Short mmCIF file of C-alpha atoms and ligand atoms in Angstrom, two decimals:
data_model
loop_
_atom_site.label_atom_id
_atom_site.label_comp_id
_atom_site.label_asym_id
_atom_site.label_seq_id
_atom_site.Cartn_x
_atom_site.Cartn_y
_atom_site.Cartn_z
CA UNK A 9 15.65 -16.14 -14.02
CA UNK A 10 15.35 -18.53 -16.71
CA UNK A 11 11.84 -17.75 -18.50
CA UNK A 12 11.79 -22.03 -19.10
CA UNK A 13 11.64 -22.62 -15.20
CA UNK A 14 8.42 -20.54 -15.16
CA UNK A 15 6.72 -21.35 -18.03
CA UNK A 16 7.56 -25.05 -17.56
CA UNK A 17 4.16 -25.96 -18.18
CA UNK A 18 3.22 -24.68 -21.51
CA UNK A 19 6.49 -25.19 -23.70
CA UNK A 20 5.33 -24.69 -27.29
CA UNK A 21 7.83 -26.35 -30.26
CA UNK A 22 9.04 -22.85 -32.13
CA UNK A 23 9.58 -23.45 -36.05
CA UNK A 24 13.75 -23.83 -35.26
CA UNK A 25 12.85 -26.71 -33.08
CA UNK A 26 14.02 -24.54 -30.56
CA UNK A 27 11.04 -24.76 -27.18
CA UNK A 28 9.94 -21.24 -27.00
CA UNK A 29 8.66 -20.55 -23.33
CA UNK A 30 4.73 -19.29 -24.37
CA UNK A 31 4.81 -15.68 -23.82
CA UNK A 32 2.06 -13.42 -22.58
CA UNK A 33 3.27 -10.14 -23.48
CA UNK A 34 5.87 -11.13 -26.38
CA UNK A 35 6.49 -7.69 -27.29
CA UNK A 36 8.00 -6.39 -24.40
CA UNK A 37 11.32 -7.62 -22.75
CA UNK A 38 12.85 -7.78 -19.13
CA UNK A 39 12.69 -3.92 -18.32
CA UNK A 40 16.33 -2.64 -17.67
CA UNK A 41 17.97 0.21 -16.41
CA UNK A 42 19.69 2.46 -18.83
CA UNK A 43 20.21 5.61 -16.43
CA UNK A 44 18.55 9.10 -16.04
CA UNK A 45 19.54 9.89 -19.96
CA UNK A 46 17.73 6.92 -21.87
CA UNK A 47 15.26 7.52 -24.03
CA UNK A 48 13.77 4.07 -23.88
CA UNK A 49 10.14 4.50 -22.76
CA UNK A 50 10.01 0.83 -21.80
CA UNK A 51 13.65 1.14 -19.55
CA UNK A 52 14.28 2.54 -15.81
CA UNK A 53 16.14 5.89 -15.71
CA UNK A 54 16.18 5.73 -11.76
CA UNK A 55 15.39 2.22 -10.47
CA UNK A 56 18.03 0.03 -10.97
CA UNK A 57 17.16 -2.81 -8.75
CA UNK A 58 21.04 -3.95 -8.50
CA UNK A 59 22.09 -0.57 -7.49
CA UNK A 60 24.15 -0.74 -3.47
CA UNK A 61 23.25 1.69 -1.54
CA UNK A 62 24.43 1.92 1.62
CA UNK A 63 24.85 -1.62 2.22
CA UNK A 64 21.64 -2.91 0.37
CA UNK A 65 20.10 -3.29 -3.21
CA UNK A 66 17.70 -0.99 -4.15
CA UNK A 67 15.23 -3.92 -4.77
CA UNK A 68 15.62 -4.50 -0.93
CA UNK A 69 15.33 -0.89 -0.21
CA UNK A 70 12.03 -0.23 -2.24
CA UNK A 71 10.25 -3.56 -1.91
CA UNK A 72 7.96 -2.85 -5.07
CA UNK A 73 4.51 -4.79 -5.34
CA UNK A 74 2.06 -5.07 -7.59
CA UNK A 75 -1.27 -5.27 -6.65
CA UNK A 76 -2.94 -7.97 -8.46
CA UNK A 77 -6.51 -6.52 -8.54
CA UNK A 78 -6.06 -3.98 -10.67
CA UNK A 79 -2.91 -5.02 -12.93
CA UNK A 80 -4.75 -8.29 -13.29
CA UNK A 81 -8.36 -8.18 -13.10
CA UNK A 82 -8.81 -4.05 -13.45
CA UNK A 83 -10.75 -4.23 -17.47
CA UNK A 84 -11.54 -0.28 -17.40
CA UNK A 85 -14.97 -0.45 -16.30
CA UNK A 86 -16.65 2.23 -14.39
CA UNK A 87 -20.33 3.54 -13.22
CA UNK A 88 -20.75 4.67 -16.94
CA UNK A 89 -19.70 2.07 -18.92
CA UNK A 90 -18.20 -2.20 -19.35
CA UNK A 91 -14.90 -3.18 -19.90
CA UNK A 92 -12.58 -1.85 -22.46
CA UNK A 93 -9.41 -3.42 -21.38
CA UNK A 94 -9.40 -6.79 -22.90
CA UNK A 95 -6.34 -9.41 -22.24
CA UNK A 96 -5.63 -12.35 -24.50
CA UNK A 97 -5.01 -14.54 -21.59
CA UNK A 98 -8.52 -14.17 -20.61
CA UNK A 99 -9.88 -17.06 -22.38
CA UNK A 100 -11.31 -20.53 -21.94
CA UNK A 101 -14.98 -22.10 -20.77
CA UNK A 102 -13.31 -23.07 -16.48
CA UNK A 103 -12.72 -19.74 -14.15
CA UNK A 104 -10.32 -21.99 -12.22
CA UNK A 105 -8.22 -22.70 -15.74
CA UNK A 106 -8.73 -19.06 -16.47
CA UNK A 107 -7.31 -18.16 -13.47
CA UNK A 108 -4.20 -19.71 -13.94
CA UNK A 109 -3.35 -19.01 -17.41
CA UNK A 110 -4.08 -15.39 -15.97
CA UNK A 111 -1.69 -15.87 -13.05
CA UNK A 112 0.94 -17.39 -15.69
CA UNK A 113 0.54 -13.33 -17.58
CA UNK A 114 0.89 -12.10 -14.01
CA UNK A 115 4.03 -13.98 -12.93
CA UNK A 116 5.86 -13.00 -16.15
CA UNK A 117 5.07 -9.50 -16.07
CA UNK A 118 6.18 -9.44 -12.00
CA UNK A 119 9.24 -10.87 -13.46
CA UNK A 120 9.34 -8.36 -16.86
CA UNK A 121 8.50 -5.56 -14.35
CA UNK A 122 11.55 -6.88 -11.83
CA UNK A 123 8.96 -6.37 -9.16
CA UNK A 124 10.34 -8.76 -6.14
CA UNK A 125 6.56 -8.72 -4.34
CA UNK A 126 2.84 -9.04 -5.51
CA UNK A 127 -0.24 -8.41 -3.22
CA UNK A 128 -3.85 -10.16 -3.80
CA UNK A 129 -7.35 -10.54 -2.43
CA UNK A 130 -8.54 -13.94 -2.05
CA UNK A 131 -11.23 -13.25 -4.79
CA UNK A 132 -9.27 -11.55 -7.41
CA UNK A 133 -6.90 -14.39 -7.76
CA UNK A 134 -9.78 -17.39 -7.71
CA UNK A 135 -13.05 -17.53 -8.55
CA UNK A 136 -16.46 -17.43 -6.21
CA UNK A 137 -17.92 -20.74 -5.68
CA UNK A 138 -21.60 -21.27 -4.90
CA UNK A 139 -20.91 -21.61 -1.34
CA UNK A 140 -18.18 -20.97 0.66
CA UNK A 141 -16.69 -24.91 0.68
CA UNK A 142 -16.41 -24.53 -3.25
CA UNK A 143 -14.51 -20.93 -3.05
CA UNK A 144 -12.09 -22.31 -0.82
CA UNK A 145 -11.69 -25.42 -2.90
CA UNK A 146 -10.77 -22.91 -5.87
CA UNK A 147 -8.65 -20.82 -3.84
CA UNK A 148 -6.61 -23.85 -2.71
CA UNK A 149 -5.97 -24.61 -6.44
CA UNK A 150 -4.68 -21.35 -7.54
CA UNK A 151 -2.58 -21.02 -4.40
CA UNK A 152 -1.00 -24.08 -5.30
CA UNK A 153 -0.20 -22.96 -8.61
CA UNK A 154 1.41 -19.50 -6.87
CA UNK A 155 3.16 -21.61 -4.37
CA UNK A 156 5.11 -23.18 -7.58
CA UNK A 157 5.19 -19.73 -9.63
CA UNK A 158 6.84 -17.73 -6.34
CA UNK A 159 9.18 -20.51 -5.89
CA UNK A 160 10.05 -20.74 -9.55
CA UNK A 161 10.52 -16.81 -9.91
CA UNK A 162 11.76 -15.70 -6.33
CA UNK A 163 8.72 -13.37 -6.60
CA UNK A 164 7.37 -13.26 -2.83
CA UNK A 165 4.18 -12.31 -1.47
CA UNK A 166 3.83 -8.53 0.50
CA UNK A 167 0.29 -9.36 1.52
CA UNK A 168 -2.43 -11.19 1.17
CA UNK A 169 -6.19 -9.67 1.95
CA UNK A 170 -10.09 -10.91 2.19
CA UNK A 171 -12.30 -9.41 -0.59
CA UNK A 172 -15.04 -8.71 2.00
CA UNK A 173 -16.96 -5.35 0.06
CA UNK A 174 -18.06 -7.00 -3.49
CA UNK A 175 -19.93 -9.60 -2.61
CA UNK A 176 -23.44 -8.24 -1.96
CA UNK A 177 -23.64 -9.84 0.87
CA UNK A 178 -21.61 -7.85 2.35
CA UNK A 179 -23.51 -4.94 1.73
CA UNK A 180 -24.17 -3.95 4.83
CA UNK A 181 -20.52 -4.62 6.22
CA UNK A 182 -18.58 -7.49 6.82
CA UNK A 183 -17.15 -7.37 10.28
CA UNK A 184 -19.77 -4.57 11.19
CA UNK A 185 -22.63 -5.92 9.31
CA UNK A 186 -25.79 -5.70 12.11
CA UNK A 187 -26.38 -9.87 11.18
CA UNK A 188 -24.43 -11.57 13.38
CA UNK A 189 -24.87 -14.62 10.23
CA UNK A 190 -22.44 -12.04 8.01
CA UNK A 191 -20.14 -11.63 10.54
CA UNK A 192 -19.41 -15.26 10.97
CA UNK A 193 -19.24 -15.60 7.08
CA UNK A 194 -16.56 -12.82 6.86
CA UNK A 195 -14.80 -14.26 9.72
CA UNK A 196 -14.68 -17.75 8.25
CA UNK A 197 -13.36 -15.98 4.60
CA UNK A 198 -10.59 -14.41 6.74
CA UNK A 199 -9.58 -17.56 8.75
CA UNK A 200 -8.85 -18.59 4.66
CA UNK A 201 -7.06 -15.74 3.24
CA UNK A 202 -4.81 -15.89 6.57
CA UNK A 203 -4.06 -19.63 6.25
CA UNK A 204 -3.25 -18.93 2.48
CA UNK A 205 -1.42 -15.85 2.88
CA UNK A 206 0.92 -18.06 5.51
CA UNK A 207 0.98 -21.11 2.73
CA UNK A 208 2.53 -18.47 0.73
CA UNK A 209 5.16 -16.46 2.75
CA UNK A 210 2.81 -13.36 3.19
CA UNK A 211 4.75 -11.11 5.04
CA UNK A 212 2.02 -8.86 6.02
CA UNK A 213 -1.65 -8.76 5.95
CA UNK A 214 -4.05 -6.15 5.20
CA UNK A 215 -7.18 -5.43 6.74
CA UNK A 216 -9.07 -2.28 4.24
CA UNK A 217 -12.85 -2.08 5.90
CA UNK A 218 -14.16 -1.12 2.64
CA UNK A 219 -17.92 -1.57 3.75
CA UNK A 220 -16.98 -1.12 7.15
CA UNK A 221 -18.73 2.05 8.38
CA UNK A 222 -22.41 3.33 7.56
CA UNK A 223 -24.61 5.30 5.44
CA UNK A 224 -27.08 6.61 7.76
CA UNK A 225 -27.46 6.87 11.08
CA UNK A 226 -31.09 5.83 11.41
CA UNK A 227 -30.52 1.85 10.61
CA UNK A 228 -26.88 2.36 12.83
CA UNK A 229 -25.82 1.31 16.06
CA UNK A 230 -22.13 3.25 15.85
CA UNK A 231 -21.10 1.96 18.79
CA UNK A 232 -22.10 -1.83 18.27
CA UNK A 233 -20.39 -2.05 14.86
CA UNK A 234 -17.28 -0.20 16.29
CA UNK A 235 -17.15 -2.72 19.04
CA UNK A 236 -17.68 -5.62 16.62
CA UNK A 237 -15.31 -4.11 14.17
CA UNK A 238 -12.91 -4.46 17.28
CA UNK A 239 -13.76 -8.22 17.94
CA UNK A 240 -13.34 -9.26 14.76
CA UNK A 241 -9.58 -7.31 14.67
CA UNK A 242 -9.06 -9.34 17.99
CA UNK A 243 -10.32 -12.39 16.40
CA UNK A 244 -7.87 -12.31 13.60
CA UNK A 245 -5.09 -11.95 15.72
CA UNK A 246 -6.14 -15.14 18.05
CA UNK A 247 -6.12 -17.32 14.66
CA UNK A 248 -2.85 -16.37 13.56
CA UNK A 249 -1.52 -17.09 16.27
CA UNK A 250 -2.87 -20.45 16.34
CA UNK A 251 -1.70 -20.89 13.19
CA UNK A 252 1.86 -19.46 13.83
CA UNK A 253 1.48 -16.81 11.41
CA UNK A 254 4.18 -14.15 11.96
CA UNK A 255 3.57 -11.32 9.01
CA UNK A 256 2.62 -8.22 10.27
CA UNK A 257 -0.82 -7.32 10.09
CA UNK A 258 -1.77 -3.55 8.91
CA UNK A 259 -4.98 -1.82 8.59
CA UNK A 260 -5.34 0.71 5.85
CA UNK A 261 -7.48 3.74 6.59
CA UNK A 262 -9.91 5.39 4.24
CA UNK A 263 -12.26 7.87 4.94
CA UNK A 264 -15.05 7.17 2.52
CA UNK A 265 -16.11 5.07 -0.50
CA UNK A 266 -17.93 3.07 -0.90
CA UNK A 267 -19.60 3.81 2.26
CA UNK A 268 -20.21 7.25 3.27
CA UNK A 269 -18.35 7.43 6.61
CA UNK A 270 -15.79 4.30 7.14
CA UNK A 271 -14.88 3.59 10.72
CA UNK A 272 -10.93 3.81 9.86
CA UNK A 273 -11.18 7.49 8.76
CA UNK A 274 -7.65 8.05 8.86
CA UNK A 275 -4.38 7.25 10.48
CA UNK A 276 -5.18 9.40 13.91
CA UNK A 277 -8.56 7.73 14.31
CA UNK A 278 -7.57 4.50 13.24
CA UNK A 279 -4.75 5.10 16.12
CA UNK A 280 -7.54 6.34 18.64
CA UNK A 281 -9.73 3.10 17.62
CA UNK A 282 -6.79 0.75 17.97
CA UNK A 283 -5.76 2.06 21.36
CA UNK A 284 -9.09 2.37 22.37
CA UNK A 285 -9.72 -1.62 22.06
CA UNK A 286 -5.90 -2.58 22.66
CA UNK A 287 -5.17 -3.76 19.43
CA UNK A 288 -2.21 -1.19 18.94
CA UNK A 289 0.57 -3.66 19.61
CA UNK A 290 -0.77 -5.68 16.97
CA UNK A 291 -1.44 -3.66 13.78
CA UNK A 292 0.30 -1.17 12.11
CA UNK A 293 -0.75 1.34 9.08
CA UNK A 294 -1.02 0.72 5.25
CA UNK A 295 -1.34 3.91 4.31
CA UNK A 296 -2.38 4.95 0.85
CA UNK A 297 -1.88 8.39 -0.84
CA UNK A 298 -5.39 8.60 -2.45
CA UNK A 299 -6.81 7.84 0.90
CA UNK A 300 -5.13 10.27 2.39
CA UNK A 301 -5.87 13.07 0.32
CA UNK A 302 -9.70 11.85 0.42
CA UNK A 303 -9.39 11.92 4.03
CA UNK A 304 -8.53 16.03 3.75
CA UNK A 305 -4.84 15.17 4.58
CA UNK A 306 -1.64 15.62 2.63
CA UNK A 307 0.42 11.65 1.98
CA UNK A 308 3.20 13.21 4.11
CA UNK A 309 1.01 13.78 6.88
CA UNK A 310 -0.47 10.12 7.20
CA UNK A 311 3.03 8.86 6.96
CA UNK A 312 3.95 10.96 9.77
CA UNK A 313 1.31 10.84 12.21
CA UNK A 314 1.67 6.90 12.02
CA UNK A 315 5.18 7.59 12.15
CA UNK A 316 5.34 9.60 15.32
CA UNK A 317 3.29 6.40 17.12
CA UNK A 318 5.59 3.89 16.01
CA UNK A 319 2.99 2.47 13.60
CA UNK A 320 4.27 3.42 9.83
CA UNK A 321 3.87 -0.65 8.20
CA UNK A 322 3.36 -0.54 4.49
CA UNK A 323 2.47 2.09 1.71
CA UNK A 324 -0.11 2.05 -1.03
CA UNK A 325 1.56 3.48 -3.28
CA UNK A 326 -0.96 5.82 -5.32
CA UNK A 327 -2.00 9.04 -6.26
CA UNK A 328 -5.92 10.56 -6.76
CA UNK A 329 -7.10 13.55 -8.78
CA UNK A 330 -7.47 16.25 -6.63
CA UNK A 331 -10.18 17.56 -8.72
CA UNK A 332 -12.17 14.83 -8.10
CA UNK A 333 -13.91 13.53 -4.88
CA UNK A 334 -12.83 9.57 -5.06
CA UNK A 335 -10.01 6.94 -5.09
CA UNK A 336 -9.02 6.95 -9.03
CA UNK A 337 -6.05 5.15 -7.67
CA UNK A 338 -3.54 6.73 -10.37
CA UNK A 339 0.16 5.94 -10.62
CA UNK A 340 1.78 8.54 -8.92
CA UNK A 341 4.90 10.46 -10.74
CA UNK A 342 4.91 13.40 -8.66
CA UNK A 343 8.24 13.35 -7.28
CA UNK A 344 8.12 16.63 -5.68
CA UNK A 345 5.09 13.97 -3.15
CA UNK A 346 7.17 11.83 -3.12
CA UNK A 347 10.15 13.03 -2.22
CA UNK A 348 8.82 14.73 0.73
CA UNK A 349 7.39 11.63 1.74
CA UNK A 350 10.24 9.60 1.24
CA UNK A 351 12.12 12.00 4.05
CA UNK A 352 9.22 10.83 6.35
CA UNK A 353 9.32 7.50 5.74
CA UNK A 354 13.24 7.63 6.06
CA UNK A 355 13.22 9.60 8.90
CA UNK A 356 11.16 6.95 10.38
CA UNK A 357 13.42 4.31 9.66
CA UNK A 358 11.69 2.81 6.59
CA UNK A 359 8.94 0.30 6.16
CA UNK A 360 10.12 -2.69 7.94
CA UNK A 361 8.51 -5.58 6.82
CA UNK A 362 6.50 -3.25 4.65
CA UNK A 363 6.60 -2.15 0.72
CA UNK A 364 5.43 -0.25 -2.01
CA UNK A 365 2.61 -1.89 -3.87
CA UNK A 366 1.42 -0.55 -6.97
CA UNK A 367 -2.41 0.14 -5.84
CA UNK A 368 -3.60 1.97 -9.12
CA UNK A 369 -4.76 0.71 -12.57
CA UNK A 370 -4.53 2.06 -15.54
CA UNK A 371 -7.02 5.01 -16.99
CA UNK A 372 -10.32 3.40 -19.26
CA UNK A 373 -8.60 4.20 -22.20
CA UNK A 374 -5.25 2.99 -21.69
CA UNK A 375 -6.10 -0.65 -23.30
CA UNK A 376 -2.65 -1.77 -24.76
CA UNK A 377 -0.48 -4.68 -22.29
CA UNK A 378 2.38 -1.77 -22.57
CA UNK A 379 0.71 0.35 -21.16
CA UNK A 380 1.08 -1.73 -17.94
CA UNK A 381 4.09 -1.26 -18.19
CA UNK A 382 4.63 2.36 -18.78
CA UNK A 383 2.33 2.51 -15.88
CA UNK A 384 4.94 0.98 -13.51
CA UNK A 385 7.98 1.76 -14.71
CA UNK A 386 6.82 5.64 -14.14
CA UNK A 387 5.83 5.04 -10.76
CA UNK A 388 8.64 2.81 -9.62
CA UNK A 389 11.15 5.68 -11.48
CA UNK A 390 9.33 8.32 -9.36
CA UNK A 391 9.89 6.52 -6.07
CA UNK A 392 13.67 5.21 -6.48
CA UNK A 393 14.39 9.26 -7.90
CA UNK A 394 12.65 10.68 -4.76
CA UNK A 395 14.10 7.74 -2.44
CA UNK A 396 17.87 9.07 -3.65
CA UNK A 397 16.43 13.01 -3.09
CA UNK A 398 15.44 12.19 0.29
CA UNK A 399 18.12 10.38 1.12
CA UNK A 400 20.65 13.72 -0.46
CA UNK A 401 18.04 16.23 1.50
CA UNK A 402 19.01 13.89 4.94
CA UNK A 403 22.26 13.45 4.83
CA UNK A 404 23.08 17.75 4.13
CA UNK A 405 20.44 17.90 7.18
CA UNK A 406 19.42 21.30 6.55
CA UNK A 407 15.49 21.22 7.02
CA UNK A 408 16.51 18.77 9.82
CA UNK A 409 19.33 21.31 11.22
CA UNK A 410 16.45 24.28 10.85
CA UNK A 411 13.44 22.01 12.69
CA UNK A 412 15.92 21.43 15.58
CA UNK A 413 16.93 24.98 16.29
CA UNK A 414 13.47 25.90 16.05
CA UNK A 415 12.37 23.88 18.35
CA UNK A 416 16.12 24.84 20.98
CA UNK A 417 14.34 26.69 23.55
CA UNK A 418 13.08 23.16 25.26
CA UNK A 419 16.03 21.31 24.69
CA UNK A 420 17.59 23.37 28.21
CA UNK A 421 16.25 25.36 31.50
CA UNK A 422 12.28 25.82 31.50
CA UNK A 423 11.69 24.48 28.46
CA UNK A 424 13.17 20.94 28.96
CA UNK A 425 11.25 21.10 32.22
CA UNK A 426 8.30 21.62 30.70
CA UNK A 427 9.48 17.95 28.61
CA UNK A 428 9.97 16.47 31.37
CA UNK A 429 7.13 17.88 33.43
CA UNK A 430 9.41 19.47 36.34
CA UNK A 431 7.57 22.61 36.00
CA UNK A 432 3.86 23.48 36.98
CA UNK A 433 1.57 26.89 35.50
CA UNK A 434 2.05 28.37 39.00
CA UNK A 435 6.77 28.61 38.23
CA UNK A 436 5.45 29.05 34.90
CA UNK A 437 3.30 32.32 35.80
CA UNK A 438 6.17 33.51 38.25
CA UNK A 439 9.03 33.08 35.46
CA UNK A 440 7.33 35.12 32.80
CA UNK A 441 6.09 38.12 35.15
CA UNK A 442 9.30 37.90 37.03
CA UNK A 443 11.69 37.07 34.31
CA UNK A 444 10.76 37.11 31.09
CA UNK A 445 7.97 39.00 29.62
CA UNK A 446 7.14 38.92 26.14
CA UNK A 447 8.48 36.07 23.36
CA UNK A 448 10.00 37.48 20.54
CA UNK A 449 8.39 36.29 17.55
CA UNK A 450 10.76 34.58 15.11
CA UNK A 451 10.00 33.96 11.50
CA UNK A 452 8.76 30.30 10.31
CA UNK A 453 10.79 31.40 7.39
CA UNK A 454 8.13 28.65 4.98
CA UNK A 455 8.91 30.53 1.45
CA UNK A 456 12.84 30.25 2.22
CA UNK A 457 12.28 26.57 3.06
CA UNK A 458 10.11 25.85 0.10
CA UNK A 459 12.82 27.60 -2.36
CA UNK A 460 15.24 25.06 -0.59
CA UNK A 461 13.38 21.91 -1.23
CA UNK A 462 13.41 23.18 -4.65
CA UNK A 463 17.19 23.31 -4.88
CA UNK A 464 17.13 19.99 -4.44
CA UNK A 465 14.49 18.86 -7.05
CA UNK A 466 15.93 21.12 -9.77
CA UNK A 467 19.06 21.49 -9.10
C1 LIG B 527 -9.48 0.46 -1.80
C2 LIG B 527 -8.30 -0.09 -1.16
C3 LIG B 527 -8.04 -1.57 -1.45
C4 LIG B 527 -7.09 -2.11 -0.43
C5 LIG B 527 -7.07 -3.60 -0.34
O1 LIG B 527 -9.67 1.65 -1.88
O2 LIG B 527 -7.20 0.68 -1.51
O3 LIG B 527 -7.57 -1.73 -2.74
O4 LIG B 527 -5.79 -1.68 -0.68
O5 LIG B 527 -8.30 -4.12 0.03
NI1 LIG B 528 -5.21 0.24 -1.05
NI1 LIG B 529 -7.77 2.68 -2.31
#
């Protein structure tokens, strides 16, 4: 894509007379792919977004994001200490002009990056008005100016989402906020981000209750705010219906932070709280590795508990610090993780209408506009490597081959009755007194298994 067709708007007349498109980040080019040997820190060695494999690009098969909150308005700050990461774009007296010279720097690095989706809360791509009216009158500016930047790039939007945690109204919860007054404000800031994420293609949307859950049970009705939680989930749905919107929509569990105890503590209750309320034919999971882990759980074993329900929808695509007790949303090259979750997810039969979106940000001291790159280019070379593992460790079929014999015994005669439910306790009790005694334990053979996978990631 021609950088003139994006930059359109702020031709500048170069010293050759030649128009130079203005460039954000002039000192790094269109990353390419120059195969596992390169030595090119700011080239792919595993993503080539061209590559066919097995009938599709690997741009279509990974369905990279970024997510605009943190590779766009992330500055380094944390509890200890203000910004250090400081952009040139970020500069001018108008947020709203701001914000678009900022989205300008976004749009060319989606483009540098050769990322085909970005993701965004309402809020980190336009400013906060002083009422609600104004915030939506800012929105509809920017989106108007991503409408013409997707259309002029091919860069599509993953998902859109409501900021509904920072604002301090919100506090107390958005959706499960005990005044009813919040509730209604949240609602009307969703009705928003879902007409705007339809305005611009959104093919899924993304409900993450940041606020949503309590941090003491002596101000909390649980079961009020669960039951609201649920109305407001129903709510959604009703609108975008109304409105014709077909993305998927996905809720993204997290067990803590900020609030002590969040409703959607991971993927098995957020299944339990769906089914409970019948909302399960309507959402699905974005699951997120740093969640996970939070949540006690390996990133493998989200994926495959939504899996096994049908309700795998999108990935976070992060990694935390095990050492440390909250979402440092890192960018995860662990391809030994990801490989293993890559099997899952294949196994499953991908992502659907899901992707991989870059939720991390850089560390506090990693200030340079490189570095934003470095950042992604590891992650999305971690995730194309371990998507071509997974897809070498399914096709030999071994673990596969070993889980199935393992499990042989109820494929046939009493144990495929017990499948199907032929068979009661009182045959059961008969058979093994009558028949046959004591099982013969059989080895789970986990160190043989492990020394396989490795085979694979080292050859
Ligand atoms: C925070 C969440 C958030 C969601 C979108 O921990 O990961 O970034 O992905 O609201
Ligand atoms: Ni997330
Ligand atoms: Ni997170």
């Amino acid at each position: 894509m021609l950088f003139g067709l994006v930059f359109k708007t702020v031709p500048v007349l170069h010293p050759g007379f030649f128009p130079m498109p203005k460039t954000h980040f002039p000192r790094v080019r269109r990353i390419a792919y120059e195969g596992p040997k390169s030595t090119n820190a700011l080239a792919f060695r595993h993503y080539n977004p061209d590559e066919v494999i097995a009938g599709k690009t690997m741009r279509e098969h990974m369905r990279f994001s970024i997510a605009y909150w943190h590779a766009f308005r992330g500055t380094g700050s944390d509890p200890f200490g203000s910004a250090t990461i400081v952009r040139s774009w970020e500069k001018g007296s108008d947020p709203v002009s701001i914000a678009k010279t900022r989205m300008d720097a976004a749009f060319e690095f989606f483009q540098k990056i050769r990322a085909p989706f970005w993701c965004f809360h309402d809020r980190d791509i336009a400013p906060e008005g002083r009422s609600l009216a104004e915030s939506n009158k800012h929105l509809d500016k920017i989106v108007a100016h991503a409408k013409d930047l997707q259309k002029a790039t091919g860069v599509k939007l993953l998902w859109g989402t409501a900021n509904l945690f920072s604002n301090p109204r919100f506090m107390c919860g958005a959706a499960t906020n005990p005044d009813a007054h919040v509730f209604a404000y949240a609602a009307a800031q969703v009705k928003k981000a879902l007409d705007v994420t339809k305005q611009l293609g959104g093919e899924n949307y993304v409900f993450w209750g940041g606020r949503e859950g309590y941090e003491t049970l002596l101000n909390t009705h649980l079961k009020r705010e669960q039951d609201h939680l649920a109305t407001f989930l129903h709510l959604a749905v009703d609108y975008a219906k109304s409105i014709g919107f077909k993305g998927q929509f996905l809720i993204e569990p997290k067990p803590k932070e900020p609030t002590k105890h969040q409703y959607d503590f991971d993927v098995a209750s957020g299944i339990a709280f769906l089914r409970t309320y019948g909302l399960e034919q309507h959402f699905k999971f974005n699951i997120e590795t740093n969640h996970a882990t939070l949540a006690g759980h390996t990133f493998q074993h989200e994926i495959e508990v939504a899996a096994a329900q049908g309700l795998l929808g999108s990935i976070d695509a992060n990694t935390g610090d095990l050492l440390l007790g909250w979402d440092t949303d890192q960018f995860n090259t662990d391809v030994k993780e990801l490989t293993l979750a890559m099997v899952s997810i294949l196994k499953a039969g991908g992502l659907g209408s899901g992707g991989f979106n870059f939720d991390a940000k850089l560390r506090r001291p990693s200030i340079d506009p490189e570095d934003l790159f470095h950042a992604h280019i590891g992650g999305m070379d971690a995730y194309a490597l371990a998507f071509k593992l997974a897809r070498q460790i399914l096709a030999e079929g071994k673990f596969e081959r070993f889980v199935k014999e393992r499990y042989a015994s109820f494929d046939s005669g009493y144990g495929k009755d017990i499948e199907k439910r032929r068979i009661g306790f009182r045959e059961l009790n008969q058979l093994v007194l009558k028949k046959l005694g004591e099982p013969k334990p059989r080895s789970g053979k986990q160190e043989y298994l492990e020394n396989l996978l490795n085979t694979y990631l080292h050859g």
